[in-house]
PDB file of C-alpha atoms in Angstrom:
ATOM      1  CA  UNK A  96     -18.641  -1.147  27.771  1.00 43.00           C
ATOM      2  CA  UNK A  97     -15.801   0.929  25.785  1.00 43.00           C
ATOM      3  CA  UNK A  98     -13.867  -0.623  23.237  1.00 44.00           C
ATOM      4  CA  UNK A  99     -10.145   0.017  22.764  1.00 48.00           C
ATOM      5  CA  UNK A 100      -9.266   2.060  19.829  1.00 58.00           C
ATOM      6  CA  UNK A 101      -6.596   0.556  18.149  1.00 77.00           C
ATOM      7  CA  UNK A 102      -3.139   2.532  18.253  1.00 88.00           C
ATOM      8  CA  UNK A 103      -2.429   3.287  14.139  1.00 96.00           C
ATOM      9  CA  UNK A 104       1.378   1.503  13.032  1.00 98.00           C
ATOM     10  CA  UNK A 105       4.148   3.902  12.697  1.00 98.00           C
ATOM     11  CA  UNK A 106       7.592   3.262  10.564  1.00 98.00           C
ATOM     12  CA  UNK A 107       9.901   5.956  10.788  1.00 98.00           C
ATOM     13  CA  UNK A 108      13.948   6.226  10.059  1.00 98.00           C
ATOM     14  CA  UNK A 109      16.525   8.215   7.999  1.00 97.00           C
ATOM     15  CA  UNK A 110      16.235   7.231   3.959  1.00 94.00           C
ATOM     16  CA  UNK A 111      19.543   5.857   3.682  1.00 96.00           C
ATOM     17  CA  UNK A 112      22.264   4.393   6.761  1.00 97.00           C
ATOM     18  CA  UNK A 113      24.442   7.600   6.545  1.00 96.00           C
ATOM     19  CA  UNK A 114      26.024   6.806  10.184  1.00 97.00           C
ATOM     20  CA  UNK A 115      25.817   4.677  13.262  1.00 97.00           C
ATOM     21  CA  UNK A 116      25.766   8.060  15.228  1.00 97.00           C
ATOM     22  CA  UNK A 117      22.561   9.338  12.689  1.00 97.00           C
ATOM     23  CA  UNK A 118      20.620   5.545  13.358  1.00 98.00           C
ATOM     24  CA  UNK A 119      21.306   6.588  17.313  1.00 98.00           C
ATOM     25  CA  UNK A 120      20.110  10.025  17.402  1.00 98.00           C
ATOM     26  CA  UNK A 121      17.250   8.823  15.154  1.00 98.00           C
ATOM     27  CA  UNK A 122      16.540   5.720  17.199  1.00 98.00           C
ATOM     28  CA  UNK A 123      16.641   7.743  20.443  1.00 98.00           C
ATOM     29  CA  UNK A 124      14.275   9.777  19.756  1.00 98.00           C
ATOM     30  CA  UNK A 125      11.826   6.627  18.731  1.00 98.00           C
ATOM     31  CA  UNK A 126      12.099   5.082  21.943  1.00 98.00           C
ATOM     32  CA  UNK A 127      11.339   8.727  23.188  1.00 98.00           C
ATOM     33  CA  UNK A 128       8.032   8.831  21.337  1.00 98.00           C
ATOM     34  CA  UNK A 129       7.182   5.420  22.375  1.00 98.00           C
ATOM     35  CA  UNK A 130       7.480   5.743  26.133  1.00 98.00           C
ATOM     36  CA  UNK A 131       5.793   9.234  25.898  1.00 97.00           C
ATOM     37  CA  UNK A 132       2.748   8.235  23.665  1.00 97.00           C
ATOM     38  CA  UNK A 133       2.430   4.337  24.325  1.00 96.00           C
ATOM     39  CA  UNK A 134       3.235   4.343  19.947  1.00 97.00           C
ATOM     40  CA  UNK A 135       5.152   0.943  18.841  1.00 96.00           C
ATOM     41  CA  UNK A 136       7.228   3.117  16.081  1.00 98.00           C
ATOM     42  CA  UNK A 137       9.226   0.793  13.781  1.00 98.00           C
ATOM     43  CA  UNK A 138      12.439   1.676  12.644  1.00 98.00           C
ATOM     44  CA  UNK A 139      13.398   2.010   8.903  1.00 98.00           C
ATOM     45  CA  UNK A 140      16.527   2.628   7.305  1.00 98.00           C
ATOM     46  CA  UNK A 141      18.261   1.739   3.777  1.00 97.00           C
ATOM     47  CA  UNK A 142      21.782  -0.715   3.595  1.00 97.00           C
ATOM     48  CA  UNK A 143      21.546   0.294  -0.546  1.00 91.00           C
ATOM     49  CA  UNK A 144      19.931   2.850  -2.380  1.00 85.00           C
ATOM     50  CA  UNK A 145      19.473   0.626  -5.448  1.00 83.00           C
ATOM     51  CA  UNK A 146      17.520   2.996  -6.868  1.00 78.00           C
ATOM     52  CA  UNK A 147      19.137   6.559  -6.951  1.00 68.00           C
ATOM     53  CA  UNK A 148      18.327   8.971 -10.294  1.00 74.00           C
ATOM     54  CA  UNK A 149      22.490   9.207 -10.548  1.00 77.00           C
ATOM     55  CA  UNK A 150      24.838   6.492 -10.482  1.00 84.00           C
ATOM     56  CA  UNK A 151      27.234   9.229  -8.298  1.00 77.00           C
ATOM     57  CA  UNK A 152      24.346   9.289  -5.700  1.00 82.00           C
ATOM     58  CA  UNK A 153      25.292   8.048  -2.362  1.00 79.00           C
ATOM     59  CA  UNK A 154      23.910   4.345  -2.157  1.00 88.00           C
ATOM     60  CA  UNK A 155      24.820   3.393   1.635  1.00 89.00           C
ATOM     61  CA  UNK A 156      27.104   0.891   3.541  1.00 92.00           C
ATOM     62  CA  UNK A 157      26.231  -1.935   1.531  1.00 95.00           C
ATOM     63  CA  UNK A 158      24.100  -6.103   2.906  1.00 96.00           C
ATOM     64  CA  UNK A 159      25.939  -7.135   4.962  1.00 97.00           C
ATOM     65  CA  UNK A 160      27.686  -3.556   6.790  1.00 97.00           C
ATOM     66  CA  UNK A 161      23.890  -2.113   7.045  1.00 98.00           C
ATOM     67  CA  UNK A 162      22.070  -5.008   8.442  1.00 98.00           C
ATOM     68  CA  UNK A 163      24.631  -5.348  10.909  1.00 98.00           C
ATOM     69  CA  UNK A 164      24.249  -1.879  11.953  1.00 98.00           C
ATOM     70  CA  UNK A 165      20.421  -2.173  11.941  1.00 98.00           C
ATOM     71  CA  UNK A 166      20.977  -5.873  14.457  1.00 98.00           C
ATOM     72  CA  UNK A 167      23.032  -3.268  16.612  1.00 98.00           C
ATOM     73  CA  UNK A 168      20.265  -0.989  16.655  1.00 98.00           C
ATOM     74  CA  UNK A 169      17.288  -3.488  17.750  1.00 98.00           C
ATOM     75  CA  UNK A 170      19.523  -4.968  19.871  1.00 98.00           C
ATOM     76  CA  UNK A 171      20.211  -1.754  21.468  1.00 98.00           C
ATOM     77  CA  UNK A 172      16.726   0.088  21.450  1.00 98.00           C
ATOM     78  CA  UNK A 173      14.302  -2.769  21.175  1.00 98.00           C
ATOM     79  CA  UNK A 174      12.710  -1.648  17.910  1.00 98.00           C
ATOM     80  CA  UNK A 175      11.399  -3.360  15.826  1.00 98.00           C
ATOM     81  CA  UNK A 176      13.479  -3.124  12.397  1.00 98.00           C
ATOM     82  CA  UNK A 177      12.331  -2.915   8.760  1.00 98.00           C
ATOM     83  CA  UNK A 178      14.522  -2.368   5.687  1.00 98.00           C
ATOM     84  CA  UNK A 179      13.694  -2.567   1.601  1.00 97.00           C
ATOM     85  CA  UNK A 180      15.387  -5.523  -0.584  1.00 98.00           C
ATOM     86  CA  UNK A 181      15.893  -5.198  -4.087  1.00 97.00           C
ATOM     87  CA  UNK A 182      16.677  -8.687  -5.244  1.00 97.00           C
ATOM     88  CA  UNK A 183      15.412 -12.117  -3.735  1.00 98.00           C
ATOM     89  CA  UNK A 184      19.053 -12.832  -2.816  1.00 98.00           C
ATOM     90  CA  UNK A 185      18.758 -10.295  -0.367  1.00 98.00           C
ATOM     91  CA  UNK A 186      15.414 -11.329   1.631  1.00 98.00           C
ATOM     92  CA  UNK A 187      16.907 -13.618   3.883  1.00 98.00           C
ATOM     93  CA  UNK A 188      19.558 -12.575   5.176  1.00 98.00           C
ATOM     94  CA  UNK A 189      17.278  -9.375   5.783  1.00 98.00           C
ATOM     95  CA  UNK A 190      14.453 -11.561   7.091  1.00 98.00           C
ATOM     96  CA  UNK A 191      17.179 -12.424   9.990  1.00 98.00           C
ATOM     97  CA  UNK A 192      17.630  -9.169  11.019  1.00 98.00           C
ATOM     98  CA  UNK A 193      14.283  -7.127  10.183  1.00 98.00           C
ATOM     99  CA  UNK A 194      10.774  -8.036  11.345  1.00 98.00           C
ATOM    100  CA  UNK A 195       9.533  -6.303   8.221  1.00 98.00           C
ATOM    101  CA  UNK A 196      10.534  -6.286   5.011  1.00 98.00           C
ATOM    102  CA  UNK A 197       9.873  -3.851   2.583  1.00 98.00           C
ATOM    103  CA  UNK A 198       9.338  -4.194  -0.876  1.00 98.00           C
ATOM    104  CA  UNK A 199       9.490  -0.910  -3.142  1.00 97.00           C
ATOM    105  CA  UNK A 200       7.028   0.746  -5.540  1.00 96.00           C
ATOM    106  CA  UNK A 201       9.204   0.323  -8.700  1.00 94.00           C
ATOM    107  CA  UNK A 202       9.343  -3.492  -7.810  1.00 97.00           C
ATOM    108  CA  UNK A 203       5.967  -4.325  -6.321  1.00 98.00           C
ATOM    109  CA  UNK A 204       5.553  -7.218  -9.216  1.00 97.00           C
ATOM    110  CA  UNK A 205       8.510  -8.640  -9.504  1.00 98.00           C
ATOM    111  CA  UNK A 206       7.115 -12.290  -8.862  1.00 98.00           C
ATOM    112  CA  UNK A 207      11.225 -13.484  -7.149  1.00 98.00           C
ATOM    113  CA  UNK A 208      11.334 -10.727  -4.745  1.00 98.00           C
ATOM    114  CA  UNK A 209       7.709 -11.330  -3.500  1.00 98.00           C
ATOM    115  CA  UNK A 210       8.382 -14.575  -3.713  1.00 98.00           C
ATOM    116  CA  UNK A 211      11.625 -14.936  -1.389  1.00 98.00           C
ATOM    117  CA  UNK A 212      10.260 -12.057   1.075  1.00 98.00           C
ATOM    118  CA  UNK A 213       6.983 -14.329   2.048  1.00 98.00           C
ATOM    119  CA  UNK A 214       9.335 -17.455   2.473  1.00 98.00           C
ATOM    120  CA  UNK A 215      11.272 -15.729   5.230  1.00 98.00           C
ATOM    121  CA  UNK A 216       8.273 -15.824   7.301  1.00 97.00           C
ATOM    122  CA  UNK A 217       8.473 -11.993   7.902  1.00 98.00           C
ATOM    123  CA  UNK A 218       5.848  -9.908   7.208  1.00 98.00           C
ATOM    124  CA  UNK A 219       5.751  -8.434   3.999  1.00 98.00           C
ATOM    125  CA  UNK A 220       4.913  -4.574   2.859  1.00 98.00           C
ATOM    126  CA  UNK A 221       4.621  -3.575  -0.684  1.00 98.00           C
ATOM    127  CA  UNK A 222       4.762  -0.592  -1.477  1.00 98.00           C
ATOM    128  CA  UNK A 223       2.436   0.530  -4.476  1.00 98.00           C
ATOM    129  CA  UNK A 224       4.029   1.789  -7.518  1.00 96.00           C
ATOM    130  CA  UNK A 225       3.855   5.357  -9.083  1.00 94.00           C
ATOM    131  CA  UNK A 226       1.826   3.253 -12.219  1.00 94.00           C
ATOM    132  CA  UNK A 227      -0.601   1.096 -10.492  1.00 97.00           C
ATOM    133  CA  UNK A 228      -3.779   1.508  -8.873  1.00 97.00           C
ATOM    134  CA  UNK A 229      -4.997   0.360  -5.153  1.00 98.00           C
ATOM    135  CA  UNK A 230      -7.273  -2.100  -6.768  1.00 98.00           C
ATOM    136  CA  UNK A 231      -4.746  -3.406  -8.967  1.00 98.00           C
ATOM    137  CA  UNK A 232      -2.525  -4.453  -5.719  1.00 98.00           C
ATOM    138  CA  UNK A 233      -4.246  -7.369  -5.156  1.00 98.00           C
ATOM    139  CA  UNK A 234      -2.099  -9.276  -7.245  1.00 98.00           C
ATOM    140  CA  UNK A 235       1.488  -8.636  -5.894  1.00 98.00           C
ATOM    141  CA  UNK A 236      -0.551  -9.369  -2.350  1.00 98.00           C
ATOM    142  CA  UNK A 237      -1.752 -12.843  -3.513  1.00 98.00           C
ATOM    143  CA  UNK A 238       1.790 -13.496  -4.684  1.00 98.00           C
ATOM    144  CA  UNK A 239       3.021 -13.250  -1.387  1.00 98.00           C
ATOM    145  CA  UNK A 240       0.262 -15.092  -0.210  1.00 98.00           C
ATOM    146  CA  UNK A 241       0.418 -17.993  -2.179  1.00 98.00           C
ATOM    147  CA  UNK A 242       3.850 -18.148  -1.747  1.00 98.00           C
ATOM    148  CA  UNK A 243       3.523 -18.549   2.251  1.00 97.00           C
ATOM    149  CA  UNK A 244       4.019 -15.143   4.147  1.00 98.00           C
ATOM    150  CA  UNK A 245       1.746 -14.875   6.637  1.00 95.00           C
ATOM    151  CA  UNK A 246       1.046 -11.204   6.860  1.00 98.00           C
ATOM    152  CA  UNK A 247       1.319  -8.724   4.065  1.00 98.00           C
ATOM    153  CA  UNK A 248       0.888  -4.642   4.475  1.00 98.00           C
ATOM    154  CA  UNK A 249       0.552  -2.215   1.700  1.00 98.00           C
ATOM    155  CA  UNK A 250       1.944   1.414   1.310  1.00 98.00           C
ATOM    156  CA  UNK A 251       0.509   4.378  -0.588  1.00 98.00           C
ATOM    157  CA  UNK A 252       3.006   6.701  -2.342  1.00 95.00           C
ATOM    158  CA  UNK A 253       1.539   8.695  -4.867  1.00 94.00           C
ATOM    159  CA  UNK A 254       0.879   8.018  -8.763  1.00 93.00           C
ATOM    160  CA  UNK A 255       2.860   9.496 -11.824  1.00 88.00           C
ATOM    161  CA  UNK A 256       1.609  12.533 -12.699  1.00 86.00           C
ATOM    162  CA  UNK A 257       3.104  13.439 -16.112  1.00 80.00           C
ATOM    163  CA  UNK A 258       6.730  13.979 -15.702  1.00 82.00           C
ATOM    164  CA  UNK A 259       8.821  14.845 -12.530  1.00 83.00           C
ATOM    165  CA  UNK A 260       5.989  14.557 -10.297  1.00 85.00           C
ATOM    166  CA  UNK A 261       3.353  12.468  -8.501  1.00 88.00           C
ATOM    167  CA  UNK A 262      -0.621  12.904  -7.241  1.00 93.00           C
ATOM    168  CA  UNK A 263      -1.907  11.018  -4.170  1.00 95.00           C
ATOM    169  CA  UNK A 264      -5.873   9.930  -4.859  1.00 97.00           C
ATOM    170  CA  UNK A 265      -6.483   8.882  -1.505  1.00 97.00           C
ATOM    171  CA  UNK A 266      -8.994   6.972  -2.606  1.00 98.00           C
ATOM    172  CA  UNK A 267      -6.677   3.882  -3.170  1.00 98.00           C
ATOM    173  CA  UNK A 268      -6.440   3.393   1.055  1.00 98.00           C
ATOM    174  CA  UNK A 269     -10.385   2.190   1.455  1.00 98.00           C
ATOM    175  CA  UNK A 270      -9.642   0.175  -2.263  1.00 98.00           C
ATOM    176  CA  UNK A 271      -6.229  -1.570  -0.870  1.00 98.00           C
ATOM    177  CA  UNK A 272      -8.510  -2.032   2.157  1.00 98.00           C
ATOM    178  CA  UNK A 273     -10.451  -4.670   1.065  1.00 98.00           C
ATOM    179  CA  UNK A 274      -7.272  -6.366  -0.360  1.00 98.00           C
ATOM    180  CA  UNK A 275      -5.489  -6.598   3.287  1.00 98.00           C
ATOM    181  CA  UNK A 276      -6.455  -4.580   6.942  1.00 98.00           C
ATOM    182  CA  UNK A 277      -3.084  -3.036   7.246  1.00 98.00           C
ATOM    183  CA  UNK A 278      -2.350   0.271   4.702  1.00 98.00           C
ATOM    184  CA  UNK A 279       0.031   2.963   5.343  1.00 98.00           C
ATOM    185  CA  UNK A 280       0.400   6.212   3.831  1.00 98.00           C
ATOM    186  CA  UNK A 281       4.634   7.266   3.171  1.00 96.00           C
ATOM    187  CA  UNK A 282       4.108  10.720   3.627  1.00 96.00           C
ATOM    188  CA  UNK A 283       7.754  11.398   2.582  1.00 94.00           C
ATOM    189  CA  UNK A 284       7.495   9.585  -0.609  1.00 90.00           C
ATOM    190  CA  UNK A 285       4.184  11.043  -1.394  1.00 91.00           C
ATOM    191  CA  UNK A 286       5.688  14.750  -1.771  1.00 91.00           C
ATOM    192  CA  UNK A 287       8.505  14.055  -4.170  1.00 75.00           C
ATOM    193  CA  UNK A 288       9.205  15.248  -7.485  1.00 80.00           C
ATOM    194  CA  UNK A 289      10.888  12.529  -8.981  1.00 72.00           C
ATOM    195  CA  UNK A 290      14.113  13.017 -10.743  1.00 68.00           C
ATOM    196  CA  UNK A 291      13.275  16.809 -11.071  1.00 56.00           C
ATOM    197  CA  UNK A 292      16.452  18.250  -9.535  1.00 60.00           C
ATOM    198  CA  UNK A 293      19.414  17.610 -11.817  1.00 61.00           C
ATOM    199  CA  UNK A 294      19.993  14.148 -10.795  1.00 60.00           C
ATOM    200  CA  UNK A 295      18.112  13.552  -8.061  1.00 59.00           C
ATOM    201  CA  UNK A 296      14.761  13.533  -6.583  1.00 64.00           C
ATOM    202  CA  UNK A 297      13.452  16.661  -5.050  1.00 69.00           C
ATOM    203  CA  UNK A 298       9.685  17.799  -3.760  1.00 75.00           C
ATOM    204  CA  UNK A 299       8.456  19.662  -0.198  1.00 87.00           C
ATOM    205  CA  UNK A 300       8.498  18.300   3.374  1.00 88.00           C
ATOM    206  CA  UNK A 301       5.666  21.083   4.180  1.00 93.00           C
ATOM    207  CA  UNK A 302       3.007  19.225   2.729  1.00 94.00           C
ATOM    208  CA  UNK A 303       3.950  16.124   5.051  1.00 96.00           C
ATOM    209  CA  UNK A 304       1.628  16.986   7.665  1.00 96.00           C
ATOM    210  CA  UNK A 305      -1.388  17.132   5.184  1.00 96.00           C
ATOM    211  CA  UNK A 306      -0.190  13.724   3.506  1.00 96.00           C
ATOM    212  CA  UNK A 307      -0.768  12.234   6.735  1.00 97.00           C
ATOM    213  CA  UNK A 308      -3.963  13.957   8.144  1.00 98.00           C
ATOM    214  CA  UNK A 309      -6.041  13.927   4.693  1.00 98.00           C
ATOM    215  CA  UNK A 310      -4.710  10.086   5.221  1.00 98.00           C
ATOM    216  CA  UNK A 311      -6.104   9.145   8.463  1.00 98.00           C
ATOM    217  CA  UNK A 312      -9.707  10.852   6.838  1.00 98.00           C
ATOM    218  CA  UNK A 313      -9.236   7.827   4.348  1.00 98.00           C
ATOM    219  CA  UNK A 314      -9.111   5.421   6.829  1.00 98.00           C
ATOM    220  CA  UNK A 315      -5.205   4.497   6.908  1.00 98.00           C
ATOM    221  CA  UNK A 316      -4.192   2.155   9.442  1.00 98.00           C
ATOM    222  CA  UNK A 317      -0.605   3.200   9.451  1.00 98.00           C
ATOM    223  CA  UNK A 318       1.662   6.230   8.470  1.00 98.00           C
ATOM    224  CA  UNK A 319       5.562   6.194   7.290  1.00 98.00           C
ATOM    225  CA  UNK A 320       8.033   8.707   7.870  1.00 98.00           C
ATOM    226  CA  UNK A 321      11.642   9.452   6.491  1.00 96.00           C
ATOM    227  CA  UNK A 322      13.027  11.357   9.345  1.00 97.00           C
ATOM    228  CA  UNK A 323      16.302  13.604   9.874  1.00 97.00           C
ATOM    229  CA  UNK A 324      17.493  15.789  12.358  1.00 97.00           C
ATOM    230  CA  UNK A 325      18.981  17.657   9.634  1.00 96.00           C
ATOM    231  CA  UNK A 326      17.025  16.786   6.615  1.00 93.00           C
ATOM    232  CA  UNK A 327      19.187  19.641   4.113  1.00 91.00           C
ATOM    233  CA  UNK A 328      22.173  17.776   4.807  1.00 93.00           C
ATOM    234  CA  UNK A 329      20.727  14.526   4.361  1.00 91.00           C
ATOM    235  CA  UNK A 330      22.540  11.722   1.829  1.00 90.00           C
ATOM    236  CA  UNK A 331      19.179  10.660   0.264  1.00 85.00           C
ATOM    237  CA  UNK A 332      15.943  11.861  -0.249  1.00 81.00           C
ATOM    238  CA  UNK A 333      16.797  15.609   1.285  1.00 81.00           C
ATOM    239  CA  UNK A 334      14.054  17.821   0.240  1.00 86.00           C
ATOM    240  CA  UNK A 335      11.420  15.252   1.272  1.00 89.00           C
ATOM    241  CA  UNK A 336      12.849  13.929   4.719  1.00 92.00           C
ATOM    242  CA  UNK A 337      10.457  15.540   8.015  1.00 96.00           C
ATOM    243  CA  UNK A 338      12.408  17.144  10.706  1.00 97.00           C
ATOM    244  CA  UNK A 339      13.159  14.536  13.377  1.00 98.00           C
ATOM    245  CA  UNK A 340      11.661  17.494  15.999  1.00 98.00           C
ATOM    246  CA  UNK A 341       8.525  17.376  13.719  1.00 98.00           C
ATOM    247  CA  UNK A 342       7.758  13.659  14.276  1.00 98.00           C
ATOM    248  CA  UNK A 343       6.168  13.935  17.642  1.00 98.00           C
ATOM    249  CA  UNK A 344       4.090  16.468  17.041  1.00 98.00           C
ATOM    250  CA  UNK A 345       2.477  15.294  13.783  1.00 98.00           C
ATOM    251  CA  UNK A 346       1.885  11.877  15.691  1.00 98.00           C
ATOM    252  CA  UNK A 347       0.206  13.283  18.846  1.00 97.00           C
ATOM    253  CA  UNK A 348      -2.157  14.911  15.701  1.00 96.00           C
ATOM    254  CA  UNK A 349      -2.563  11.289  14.517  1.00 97.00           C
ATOM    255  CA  UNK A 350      -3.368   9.511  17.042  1.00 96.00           C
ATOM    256  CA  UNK A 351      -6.062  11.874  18.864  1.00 87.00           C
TER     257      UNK A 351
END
């Protein structure tokens, strides 16, 4: 008797809603992947950049504009849909669009936002931050917990490493392990350099394939991707964005 090996999650989308024509292209090429490789990719994109290095930085289309662009695109494609909130105002009327909802690193304790994300009944992913351990996630997870959600996930990033720059120990996937069954490695997020480029982030999309490998030796049970099919001329997040031609590739290597 042979047991199924479970297919590892997938989220992958453009940083920021630039365009309806950039969420097509992108989301095309999902659905792609997914009939090709039997994958159940979920799509990600921003409505608000809340947390740009520059207030000039482009923040995106705004609540209620993006979520009504990401509805058009799971209505469309089928995908599933998550997005990030940055204040408990915003969780449910993103909890009626998206089946996820993210929370991010910089805001992984705020107690209201993990709070109003598990009432929506969605599942809830935190991200870790850049100053906290694996170990040290089970705390934002029992938040959401106690507070009802039913499912939480949690992401790897990276850690501050001095200044304009992070270090991924991979050995916070087996310790966030045995806090929930469900961690993903960003592999975008991991390779910035935070606020190093005269106001705004920059790092190096080549080491995005190793992010995720060195990951799935760790035991991840799911892998995130910022995608572009023109990552130099992206809006947000540029320098650490993979190649939308790159995706399949790198998850044909994953899921061998």
């Amino acid at each position: 008797m042979t047991t199924a090996i479970q297919q590892p999650l997938f989220i992958a989308g453009p940083c920021v809603i630039e365009s309806q024509a950039l969420l097509d292209t992108v989301a095309t090429e999902l659905v792609a992947i997914n009939k090709a490789l039997g994958t159940d990719i979920i799509f990600k994109a921003s409505f608000d950049k809340a947390n740009r290095t520059s207030i000039h930085s482009f923040r995106g289309p705004g609540l209620e504009k993006g979520l009504q662009m990401l509805a058009d695109i799971k209505a469309k494609y089928q995908l599933r849909i998550t997005t990030d909130i940055h204040e408990s105002w915003q969780a449910q009327p993103a909890g009626e669009v998206c089946d996820v909802l993210q929370i991010p690193a910089f805001l992984c304790r705020q107690t209201d936002l993990l709070v109003a994300a598990a009432k929506t009944g969605r599942v809830v992913n935190i991200k870790k931050a850049q100053f906290l351990s694996g170990r040290d996630m089970r705390y934002p997870v029992e938040k959401a917990l106690d507070s009802g959600a039913k499912e939480v996930w949690l992401t790897e990033r990276g850690n501050c490493f001095g200044y304009n720059n992070l270090v991924v120990d991979f050995r916070n996937i087996p310790d966030m392990k045995e806090i929930v069954p469900t961690v993903i490695m960003d592999c975008t997020h991991s390779v910035q350099r935070p606020s190093a480029g005269d106001g705004k982030t920059v790092g190096d999309r080549k080491f995005v394939p190793a992010m995720a490998l060195a990951a799935k030796a760790f035991g991840a049970t799911g892998y995130f991707f910022e995608v572009h099919p023109d990552p130099d001329k992206g809006l947000s997040d540029a320098a650490n964005m993979l190649e939308l031609n790159k995706l399949r590739p790198l998850i044909e290597q994953l899921i061998k």
